[in-house]
Short mmCIF file of C-alpha atoms in Angstrom, two decimals:
data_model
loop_
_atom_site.label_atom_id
_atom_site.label_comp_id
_atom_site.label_asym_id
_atom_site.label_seq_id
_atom_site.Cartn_x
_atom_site.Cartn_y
_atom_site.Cartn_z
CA UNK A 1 25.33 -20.26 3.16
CA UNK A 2 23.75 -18.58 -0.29
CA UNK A 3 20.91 -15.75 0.59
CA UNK A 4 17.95 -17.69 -0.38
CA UNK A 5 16.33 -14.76 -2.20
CA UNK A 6 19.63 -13.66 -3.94
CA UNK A 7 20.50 -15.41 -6.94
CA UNK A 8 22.81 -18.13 -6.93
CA UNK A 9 24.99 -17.15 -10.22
CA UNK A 10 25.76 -13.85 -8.92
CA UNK A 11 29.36 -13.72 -6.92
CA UNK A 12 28.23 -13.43 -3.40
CA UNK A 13 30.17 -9.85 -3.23
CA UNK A 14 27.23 -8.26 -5.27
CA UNK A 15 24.61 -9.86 -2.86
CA UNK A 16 25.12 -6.98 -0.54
CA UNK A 17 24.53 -4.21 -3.30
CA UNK A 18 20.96 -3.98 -3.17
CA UNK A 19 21.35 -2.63 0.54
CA UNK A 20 21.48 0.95 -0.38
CA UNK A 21 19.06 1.74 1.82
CA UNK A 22 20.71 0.22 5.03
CA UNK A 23 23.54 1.91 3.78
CA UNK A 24 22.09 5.90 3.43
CA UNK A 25 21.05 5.02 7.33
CA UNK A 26 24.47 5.18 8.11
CA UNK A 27 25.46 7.80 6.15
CA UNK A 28 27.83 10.34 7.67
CA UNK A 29 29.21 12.46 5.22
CA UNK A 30 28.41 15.88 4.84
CA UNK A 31 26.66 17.43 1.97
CA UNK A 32 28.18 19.04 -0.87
CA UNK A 33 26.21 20.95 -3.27
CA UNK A 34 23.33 23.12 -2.44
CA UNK A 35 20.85 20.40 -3.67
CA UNK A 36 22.26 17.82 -1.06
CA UNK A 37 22.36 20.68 1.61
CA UNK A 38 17.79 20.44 1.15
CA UNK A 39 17.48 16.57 0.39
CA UNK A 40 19.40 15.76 3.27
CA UNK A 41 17.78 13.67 6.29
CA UNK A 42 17.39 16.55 8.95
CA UNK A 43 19.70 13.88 11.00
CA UNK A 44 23.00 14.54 9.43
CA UNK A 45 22.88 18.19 9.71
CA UNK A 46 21.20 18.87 13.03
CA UNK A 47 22.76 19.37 16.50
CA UNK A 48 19.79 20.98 17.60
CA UNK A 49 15.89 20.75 17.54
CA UNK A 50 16.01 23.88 15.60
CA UNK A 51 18.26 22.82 13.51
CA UNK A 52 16.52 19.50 13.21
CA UNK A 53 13.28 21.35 12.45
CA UNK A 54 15.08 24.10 9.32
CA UNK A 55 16.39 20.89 7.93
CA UNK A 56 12.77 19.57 7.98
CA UNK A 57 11.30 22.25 6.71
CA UNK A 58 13.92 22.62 3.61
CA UNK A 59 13.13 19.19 2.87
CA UNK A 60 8.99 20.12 2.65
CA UNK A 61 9.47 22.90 0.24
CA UNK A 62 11.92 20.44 -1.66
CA UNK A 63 8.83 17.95 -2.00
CA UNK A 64 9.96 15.60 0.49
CA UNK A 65 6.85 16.18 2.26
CA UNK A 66 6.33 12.70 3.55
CA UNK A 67 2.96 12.28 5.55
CA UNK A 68 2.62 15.55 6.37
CA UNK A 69 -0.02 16.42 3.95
CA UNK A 70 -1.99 13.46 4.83
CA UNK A 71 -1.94 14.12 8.65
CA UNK A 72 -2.73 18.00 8.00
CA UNK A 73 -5.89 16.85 5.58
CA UNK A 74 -7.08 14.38 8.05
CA UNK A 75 -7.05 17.32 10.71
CA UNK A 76 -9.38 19.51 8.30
CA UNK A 77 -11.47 16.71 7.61
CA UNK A 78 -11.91 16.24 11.47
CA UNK A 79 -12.15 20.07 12.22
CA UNK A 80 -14.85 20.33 9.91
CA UNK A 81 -17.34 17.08 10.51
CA UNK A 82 -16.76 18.08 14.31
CA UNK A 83 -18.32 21.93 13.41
CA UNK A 84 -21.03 20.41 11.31
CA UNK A 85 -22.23 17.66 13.73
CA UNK A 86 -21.32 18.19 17.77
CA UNK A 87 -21.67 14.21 17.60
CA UNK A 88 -18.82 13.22 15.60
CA UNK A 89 -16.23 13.84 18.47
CA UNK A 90 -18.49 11.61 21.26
CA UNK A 91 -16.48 8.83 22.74
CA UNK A 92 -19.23 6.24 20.80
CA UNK A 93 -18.60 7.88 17.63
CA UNK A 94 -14.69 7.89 17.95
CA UNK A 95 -15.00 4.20 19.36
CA UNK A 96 -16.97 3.17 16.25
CA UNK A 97 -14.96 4.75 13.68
CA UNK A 98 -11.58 2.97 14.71
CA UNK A 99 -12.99 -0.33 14.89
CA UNK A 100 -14.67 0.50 11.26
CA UNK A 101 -11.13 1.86 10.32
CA UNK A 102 -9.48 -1.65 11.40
CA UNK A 103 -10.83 -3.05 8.07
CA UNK A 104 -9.84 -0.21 5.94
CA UNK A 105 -6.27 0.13 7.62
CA UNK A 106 -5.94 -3.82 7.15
CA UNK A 107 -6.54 -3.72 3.43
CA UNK A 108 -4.50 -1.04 2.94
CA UNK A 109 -1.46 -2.43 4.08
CA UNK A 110 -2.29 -5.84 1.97
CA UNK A 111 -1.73 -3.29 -0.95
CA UNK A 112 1.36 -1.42 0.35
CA UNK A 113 2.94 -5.01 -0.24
CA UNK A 114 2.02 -4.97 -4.16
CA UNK A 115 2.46 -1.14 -4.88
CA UNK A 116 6.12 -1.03 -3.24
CA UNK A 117 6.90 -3.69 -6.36
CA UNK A 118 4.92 -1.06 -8.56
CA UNK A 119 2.13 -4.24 -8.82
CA UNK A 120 -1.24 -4.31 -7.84
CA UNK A 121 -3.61 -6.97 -6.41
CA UNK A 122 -7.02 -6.47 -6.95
CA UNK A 123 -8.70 -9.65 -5.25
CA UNK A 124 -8.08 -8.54 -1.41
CA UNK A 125 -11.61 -7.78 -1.51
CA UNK A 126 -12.49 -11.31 -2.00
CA UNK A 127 -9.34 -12.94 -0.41
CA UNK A 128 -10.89 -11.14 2.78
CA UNK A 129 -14.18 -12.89 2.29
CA UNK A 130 -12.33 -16.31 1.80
CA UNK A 131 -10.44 -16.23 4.88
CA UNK A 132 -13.72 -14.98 6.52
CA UNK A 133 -15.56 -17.74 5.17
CA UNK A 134 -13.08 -20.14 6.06
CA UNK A 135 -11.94 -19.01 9.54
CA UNK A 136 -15.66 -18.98 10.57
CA UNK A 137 -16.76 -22.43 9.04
CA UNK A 138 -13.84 -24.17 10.87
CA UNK A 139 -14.87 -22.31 14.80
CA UNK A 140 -18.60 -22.26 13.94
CA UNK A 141 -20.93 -25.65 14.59
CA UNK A 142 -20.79 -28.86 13.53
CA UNK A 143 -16.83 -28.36 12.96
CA UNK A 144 -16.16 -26.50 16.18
CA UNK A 145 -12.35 -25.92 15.88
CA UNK A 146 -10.33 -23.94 18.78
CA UNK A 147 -10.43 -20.25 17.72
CA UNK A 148 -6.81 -20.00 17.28
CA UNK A 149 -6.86 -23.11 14.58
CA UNK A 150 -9.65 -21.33 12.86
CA UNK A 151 -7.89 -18.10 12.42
CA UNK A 152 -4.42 -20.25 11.12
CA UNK A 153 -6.42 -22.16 8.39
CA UNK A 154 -8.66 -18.95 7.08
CA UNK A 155 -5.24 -17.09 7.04
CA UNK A 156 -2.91 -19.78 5.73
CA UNK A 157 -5.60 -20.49 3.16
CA UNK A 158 -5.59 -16.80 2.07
CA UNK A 159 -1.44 -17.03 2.15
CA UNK A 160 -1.80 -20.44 -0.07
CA UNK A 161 -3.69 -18.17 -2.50
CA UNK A 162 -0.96 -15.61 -2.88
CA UNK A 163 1.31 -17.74 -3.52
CA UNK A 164 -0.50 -19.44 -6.75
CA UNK A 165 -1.15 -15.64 -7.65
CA UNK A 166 2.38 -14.80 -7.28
CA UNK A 167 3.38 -18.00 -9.40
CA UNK A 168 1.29 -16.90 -11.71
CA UNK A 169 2.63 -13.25 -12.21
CA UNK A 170 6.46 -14.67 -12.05
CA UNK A 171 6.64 -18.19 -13.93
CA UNK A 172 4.05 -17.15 -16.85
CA UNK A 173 4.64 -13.63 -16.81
CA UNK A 174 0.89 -12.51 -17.03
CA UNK A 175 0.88 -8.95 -15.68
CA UNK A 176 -0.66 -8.61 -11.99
CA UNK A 177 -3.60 -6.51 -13.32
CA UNK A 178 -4.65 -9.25 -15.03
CA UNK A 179 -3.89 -12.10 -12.76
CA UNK A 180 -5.49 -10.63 -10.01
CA UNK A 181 -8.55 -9.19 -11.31
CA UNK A 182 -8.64 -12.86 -12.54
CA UNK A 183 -9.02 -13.75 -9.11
CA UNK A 184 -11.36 -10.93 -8.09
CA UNK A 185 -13.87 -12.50 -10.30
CA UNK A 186 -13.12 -16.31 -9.29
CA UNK A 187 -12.99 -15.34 -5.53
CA UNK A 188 -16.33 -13.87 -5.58
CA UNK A 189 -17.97 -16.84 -6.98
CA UNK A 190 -15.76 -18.81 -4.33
CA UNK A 191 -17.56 -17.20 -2.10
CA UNK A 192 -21.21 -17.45 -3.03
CA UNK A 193 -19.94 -21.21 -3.75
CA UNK A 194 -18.63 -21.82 0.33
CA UNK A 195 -22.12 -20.36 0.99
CA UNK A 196 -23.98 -22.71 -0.79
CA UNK A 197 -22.35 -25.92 -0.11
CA UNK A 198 -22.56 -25.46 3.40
CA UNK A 199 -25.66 -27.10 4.79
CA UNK A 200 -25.16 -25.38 8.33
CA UNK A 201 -25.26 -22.02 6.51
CA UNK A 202 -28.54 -20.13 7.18
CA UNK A 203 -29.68 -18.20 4.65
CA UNK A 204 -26.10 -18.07 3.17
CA UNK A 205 -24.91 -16.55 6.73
CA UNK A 206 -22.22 -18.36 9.42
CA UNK A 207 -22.63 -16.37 12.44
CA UNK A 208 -20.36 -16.78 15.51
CA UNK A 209 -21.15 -17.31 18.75
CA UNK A 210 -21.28 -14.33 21.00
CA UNK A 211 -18.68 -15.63 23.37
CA UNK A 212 -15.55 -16.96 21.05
CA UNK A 213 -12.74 -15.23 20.87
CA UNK A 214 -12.92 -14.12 17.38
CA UNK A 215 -16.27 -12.26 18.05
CA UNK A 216 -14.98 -10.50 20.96
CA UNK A 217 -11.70 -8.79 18.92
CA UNK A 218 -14.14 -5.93 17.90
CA UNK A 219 -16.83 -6.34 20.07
CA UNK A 220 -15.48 -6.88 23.45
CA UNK A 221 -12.98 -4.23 25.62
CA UNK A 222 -9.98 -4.31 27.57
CA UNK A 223 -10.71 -2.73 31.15
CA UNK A 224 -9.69 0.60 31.84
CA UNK A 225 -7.41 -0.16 34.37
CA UNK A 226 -5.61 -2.86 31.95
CA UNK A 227 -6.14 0.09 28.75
CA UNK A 228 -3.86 2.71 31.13
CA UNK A 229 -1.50 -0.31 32.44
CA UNK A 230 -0.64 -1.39 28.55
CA UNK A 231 -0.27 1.91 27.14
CA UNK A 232 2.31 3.20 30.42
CA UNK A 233 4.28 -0.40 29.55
CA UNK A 234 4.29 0.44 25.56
CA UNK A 235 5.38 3.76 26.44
CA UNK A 236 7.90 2.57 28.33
CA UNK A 237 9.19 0.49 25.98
CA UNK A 238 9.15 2.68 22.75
CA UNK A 239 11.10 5.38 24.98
CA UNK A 240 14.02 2.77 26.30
CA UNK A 241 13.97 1.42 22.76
CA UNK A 242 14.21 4.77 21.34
CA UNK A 243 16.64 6.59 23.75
CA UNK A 244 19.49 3.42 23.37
CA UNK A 245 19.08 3.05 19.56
CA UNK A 246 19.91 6.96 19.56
CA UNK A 247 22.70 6.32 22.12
CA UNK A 248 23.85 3.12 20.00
CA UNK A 249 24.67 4.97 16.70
CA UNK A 250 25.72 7.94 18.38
CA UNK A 251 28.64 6.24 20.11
CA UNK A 252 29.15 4.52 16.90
CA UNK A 253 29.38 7.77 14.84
CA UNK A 254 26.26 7.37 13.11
CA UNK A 255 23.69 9.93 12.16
CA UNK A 256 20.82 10.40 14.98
CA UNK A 257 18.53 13.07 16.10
CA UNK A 258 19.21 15.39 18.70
CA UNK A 259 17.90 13.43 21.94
CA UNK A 260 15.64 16.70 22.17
CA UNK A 261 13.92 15.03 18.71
CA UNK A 262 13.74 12.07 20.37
CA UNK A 263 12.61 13.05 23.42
CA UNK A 264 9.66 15.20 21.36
CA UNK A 265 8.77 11.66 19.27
CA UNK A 266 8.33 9.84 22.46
CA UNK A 267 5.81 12.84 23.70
CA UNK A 268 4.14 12.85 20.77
CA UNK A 269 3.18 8.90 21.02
CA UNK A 270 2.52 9.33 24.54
CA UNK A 271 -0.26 12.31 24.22
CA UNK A 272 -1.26 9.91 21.03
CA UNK A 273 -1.92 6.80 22.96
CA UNK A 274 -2.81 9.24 25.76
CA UNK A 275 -6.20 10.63 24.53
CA UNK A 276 -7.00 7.42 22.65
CA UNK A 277 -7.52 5.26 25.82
CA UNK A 278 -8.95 8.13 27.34
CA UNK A 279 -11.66 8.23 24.70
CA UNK A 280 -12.04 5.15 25.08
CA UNK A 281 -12.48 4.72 28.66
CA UNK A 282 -15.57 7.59 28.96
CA UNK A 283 -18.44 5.30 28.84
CA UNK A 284 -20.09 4.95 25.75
CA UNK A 285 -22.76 2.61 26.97
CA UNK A 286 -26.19 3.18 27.01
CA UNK A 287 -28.42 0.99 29.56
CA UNK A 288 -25.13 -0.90 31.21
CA UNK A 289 -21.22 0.72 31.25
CA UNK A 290 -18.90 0.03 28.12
CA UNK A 291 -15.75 1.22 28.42
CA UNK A 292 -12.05 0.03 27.24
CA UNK A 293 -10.21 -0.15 24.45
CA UNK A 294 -12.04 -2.62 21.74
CA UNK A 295 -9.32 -5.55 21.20
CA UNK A 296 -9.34 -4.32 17.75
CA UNK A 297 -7.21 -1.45 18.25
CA UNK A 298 -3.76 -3.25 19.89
CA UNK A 299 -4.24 -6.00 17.33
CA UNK A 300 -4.40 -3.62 14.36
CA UNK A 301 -1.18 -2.00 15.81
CA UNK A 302 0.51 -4.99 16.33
CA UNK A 303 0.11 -6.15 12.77
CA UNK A 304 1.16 -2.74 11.70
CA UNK A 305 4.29 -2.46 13.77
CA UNK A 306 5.41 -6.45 12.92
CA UNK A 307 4.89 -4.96 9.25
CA UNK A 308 7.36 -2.00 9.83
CA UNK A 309 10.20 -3.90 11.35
CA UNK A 310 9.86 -6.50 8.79
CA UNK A 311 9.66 -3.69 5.63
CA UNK A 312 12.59 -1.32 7.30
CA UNK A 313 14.70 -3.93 9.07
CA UNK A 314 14.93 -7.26 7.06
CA UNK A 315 16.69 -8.19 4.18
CA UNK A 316 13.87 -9.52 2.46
CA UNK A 317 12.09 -6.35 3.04
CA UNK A 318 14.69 -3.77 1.85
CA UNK A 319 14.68 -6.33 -1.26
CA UNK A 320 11.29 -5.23 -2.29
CA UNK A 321 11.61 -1.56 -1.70
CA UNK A 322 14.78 -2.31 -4.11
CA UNK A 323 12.92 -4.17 -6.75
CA UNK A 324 10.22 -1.64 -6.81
CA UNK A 325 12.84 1.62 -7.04
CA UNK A 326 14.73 -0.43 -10.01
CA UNK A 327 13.94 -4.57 -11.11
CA UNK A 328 16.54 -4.55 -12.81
CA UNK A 329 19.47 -2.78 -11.06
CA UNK A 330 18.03 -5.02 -8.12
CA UNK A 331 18.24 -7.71 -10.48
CA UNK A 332 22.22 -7.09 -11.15
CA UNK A 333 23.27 -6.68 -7.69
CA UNK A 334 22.26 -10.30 -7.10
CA UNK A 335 18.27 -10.49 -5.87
CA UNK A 336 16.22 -13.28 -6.85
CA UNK A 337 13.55 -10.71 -8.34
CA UNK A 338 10.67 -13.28 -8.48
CA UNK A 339 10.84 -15.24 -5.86
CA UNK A 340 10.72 -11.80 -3.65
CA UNK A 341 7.90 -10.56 -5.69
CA UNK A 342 5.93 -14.17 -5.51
CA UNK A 343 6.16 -13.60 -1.72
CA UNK A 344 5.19 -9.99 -1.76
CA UNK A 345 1.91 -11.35 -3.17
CA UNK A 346 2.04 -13.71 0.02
CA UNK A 347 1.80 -11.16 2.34
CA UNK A 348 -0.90 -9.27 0.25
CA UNK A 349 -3.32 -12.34 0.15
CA UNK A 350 -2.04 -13.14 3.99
CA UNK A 351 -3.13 -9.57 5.12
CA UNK A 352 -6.43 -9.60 3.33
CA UNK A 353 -7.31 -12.75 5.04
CA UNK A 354 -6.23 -11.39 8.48
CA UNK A 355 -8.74 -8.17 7.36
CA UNK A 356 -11.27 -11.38 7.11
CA UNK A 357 -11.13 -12.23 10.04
CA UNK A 358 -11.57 -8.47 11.50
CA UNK A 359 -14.73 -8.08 8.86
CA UNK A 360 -16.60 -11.92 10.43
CA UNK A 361 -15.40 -10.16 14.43
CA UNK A 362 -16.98 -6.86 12.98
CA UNK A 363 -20.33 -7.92 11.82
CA UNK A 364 -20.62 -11.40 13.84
CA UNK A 365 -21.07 -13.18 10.73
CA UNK A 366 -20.40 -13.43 7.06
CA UNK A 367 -22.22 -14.32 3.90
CA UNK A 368 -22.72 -14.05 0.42
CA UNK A 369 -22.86 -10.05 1.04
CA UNK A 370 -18.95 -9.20 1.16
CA UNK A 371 -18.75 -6.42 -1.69
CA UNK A 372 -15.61 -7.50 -2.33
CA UNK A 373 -14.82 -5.36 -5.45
CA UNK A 374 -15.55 -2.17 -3.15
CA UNK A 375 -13.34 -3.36 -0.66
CA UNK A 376 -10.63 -4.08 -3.35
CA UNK A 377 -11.05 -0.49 -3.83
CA UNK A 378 -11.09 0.61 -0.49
CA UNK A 379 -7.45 -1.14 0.08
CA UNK A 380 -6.09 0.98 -2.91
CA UNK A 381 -7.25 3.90 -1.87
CA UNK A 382 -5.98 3.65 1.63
CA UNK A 383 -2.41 2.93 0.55
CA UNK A 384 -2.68 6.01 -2.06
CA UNK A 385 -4.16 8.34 -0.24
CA UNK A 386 -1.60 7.37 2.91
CA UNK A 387 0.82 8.61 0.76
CA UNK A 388 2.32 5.06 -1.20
CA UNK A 389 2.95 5.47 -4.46
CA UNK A 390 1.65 3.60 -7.37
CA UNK A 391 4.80 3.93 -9.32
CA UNK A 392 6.75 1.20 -6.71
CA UNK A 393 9.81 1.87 -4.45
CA UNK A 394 7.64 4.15 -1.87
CA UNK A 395 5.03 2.73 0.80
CA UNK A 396 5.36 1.56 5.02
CA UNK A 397 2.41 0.54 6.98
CA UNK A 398 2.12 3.63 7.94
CA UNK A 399 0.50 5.16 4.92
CA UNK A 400 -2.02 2.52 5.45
CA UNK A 401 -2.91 3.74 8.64
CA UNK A 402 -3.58 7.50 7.70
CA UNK A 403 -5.34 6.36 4.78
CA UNK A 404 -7.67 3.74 6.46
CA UNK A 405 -8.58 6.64 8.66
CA UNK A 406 -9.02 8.94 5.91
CA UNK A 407 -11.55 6.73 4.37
CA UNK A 408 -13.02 6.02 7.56
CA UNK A 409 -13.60 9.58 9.13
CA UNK A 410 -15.19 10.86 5.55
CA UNK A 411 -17.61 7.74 5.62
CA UNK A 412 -18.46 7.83 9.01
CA UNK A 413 -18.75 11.93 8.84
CA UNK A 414 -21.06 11.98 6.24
CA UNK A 415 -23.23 9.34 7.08
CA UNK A 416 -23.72 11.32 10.40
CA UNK A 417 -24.82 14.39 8.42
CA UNK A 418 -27.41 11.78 6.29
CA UNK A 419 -25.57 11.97 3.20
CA UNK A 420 -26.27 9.12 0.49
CA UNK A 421 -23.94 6.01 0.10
CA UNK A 422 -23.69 7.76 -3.69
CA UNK A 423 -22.45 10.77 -1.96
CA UNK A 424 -19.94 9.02 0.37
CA UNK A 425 -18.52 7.21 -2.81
CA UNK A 426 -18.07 10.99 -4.66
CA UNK A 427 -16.64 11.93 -1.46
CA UNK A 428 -14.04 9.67 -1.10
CA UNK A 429 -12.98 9.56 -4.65
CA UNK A 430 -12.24 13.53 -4.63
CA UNK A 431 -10.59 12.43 -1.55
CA UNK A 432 -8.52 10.54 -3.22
CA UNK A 433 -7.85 12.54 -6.48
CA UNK A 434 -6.42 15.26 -3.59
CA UNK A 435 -4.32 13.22 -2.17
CA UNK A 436 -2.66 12.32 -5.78
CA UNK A 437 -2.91 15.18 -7.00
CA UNK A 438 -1.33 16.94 -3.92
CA UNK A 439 1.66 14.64 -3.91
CA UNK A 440 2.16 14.72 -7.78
CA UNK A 441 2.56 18.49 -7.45
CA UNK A 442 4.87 18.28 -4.46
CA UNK A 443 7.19 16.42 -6.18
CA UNK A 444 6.93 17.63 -9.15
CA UNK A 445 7.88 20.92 -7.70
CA UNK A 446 11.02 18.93 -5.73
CA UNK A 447 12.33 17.83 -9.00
CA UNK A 448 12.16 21.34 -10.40
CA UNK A 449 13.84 22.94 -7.52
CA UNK A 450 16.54 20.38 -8.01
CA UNK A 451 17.43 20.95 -11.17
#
């Protein structure tokens, strides 16, 4: 049976070219020049945790930094906001900031599906209000749909809107700058339109009722006896998962770890998800208890992690991270180039209307207000600062994590010390001219040390 996104006039012995990158995984041979001796994955020369670690560290000074940068900025940033104001570290600040972060993270990984092809979509900002718009007018009154058939339509509406934005880009071949600023501008008027038409719309505002579903993902909790039950079970799981994967391609001969560096990554998520639900189970309330983890928080990791297998572990997946390292070696091994990139734009458009319906939970309501073109700006700053890269190839949902939190933590920071909104913009774009610049010189020094 043909590989629906290969192409069909390639012989079907090329269609399994493109899977370089399933293929390094496996790799087992050793290095043989100096220069493969510092780019090689810690993995295939360790036998120890400190050999795991020198490996690491040759690969940093080579410029294969990874997040590290990120993850040591975002500690600064912390460090300092925490010296300036005692307040930022409260459990009601923390709380706040990852449910504002939800949105951020969101967007960011709609754009980690367009910069991996080396595109760009710049109408999440307004795709979010659509699916906002949509999923509340379906569950608000007089149409009163079940939650869960709200949140399908505003997110298959938003998915239906990728894919005429992906046609776009790969049957007329207009470039996805143009297309999708295109739709930044019609999307915005699609929004003040949805807001106008709709009689049951006061003031231009749907609000939701305090007791569906959708209004409770950010602004209800799970107990704290049901926080510290979920995060033992995901523990749990991550650590069996983690420990017979390791076993798995050991007994095969493959490249793993040490189980000492596997045993360290499963401490390190554990004291992760260890002080989060313990910040978020010091109550925060202030005339009756709140305490829990907001709903918010699993769901955003869920997305995230659903995102990671599918990006790492698919075909369709290591297809894009193909097309965006070379279209058109990609191309000659056999990959139907435009039907992967048409659904790369799928997933962008999809993701942005799942950050939709996070934005309507997170205020209640929506209306003509959503500053779309910010957010659009937002979600590619997130994935860039993260540590994606706007030249294709590079990108998980990962980086959209670190930089959602970036952006988060220097907005939420400097409002607490009264800075401006002006301010907060300057702040996060030297933020993000850092973050490029930091990585531009990392690797530019990793391709001087290599040659």
């Amino acid at each position: 049976m043909p590989d629906e996104f290969s192409s069909p006039n390639v012989p079907s012995e090329l269609e399994e070219a493109p899977l370089s990158t399933e293929l390094a995984e496996d790799e087992t041979a050793a290095p043989e020049t100096d220069a493969d001796l510092i780019t090689a994955a810690p993995e295939v020369l360790a036998d120890s945790l400190g050999d795991y670690l020198g490996a690491q560290w040759r690969r940093i000074k080579s410029g294969e930094s990874g997040a590290l940068p990120v993850i040591a900025g975002l500690i600064v940033i912390i460090i300092f906001f925490q010296i300036e104001r005692s307040k930022f570290g409260s459990a009601l600040n923390l709380v706040n900031l990852f449910q504002q972060a939800s949105i951020y993270i969101l967007l960011g990984a709609a754009q980690i599906f367009a910069l991996i092809l080396s595109e760009i979509d710049l109408s999440v900002g307004f795709v979010l209000g659509v699916g906002g718009f949509v999923t509340a007018e379906l569950i608000a009154p007089p149409v009163n749909f079940p939650w869960w058939l709200g949140i399908i339509g505003g997110v298959g509406v938003t998915a239906g809107i990728g894919y005429i934005q992906g046609s776009l880009i790969t049957r007329l071949h207009v470039p996805s700058f143009v297309v999708t600023l295109a739709g930044l501008l019609f999307f915005e008027g699609v929004v003040i339109e949805l807001a106008t038409i709709d009689k049951h719309a006061v003031g231009g505002v749907i609000s939701l009722d305090n007791s569906s579903p959708v209004y409770k993902l950010v602004n209800a909790n799970i107990s704290v006896a049901a926080s510290w039950i979920i995060l033992v079970v995901v523990i749990a799981i991550y650590a069996a998962v983690s420990i017979r994967r390791a076993a798995h391609r050991r007994a095969k001969g493959l490249t793993t770890p040490p189980l000492s560096v596997t045993l360290l990554q499963i401490g390190a998520a554990a004291i992760g998800g260890i002080l989060l639900v313990y910040v978020c189970s010091i109550n925060r309330g202030l005339l009756i208890p709140l305490k829990g983890v907001p709903y918010v928080v699993p769901f955003v990791g869920i997305v995230l992690l659903v995102y990671s297998i599918f990006l790492a572990r698919t075909r369709l997946g290591r297809y894009m991270y193909a097309i965006g390292g070379n279209p058109e070696a990609a191309r000659r091994a056999g990959i139907n180039v435009q039907r992967v990139r048409r659904l790369a734009f799928v997933f962008s458009a999809m993701t942005a209307g799942i950050a939709g319906l996070v934005y309507v939970s997170f205020l209640g309501s929506i209306s003509t207000g959503v500053d779309g073109g910010t957010y659009t700006l937002y979600a590619v700053a997130a994935a860039v600062i993260g540590g994606a890269s706007l030249f294709g190839g590079r990108g998980k949902p990962l980086h959209a994590l670190l930089g959602g939190l970036v952006i988060a933590v220097v907005y939420n920071g400097l409002a607490l010390m009264g800075i401006s909104a002006a301010g907060q913009f300057i702040a996060t774009a030297i933020v993000l001219l850092v973050a490029a610049a930091i990585d531009a010189l990392v690797r530019r020094r990793g391709a001087t040390g290599a040659l």
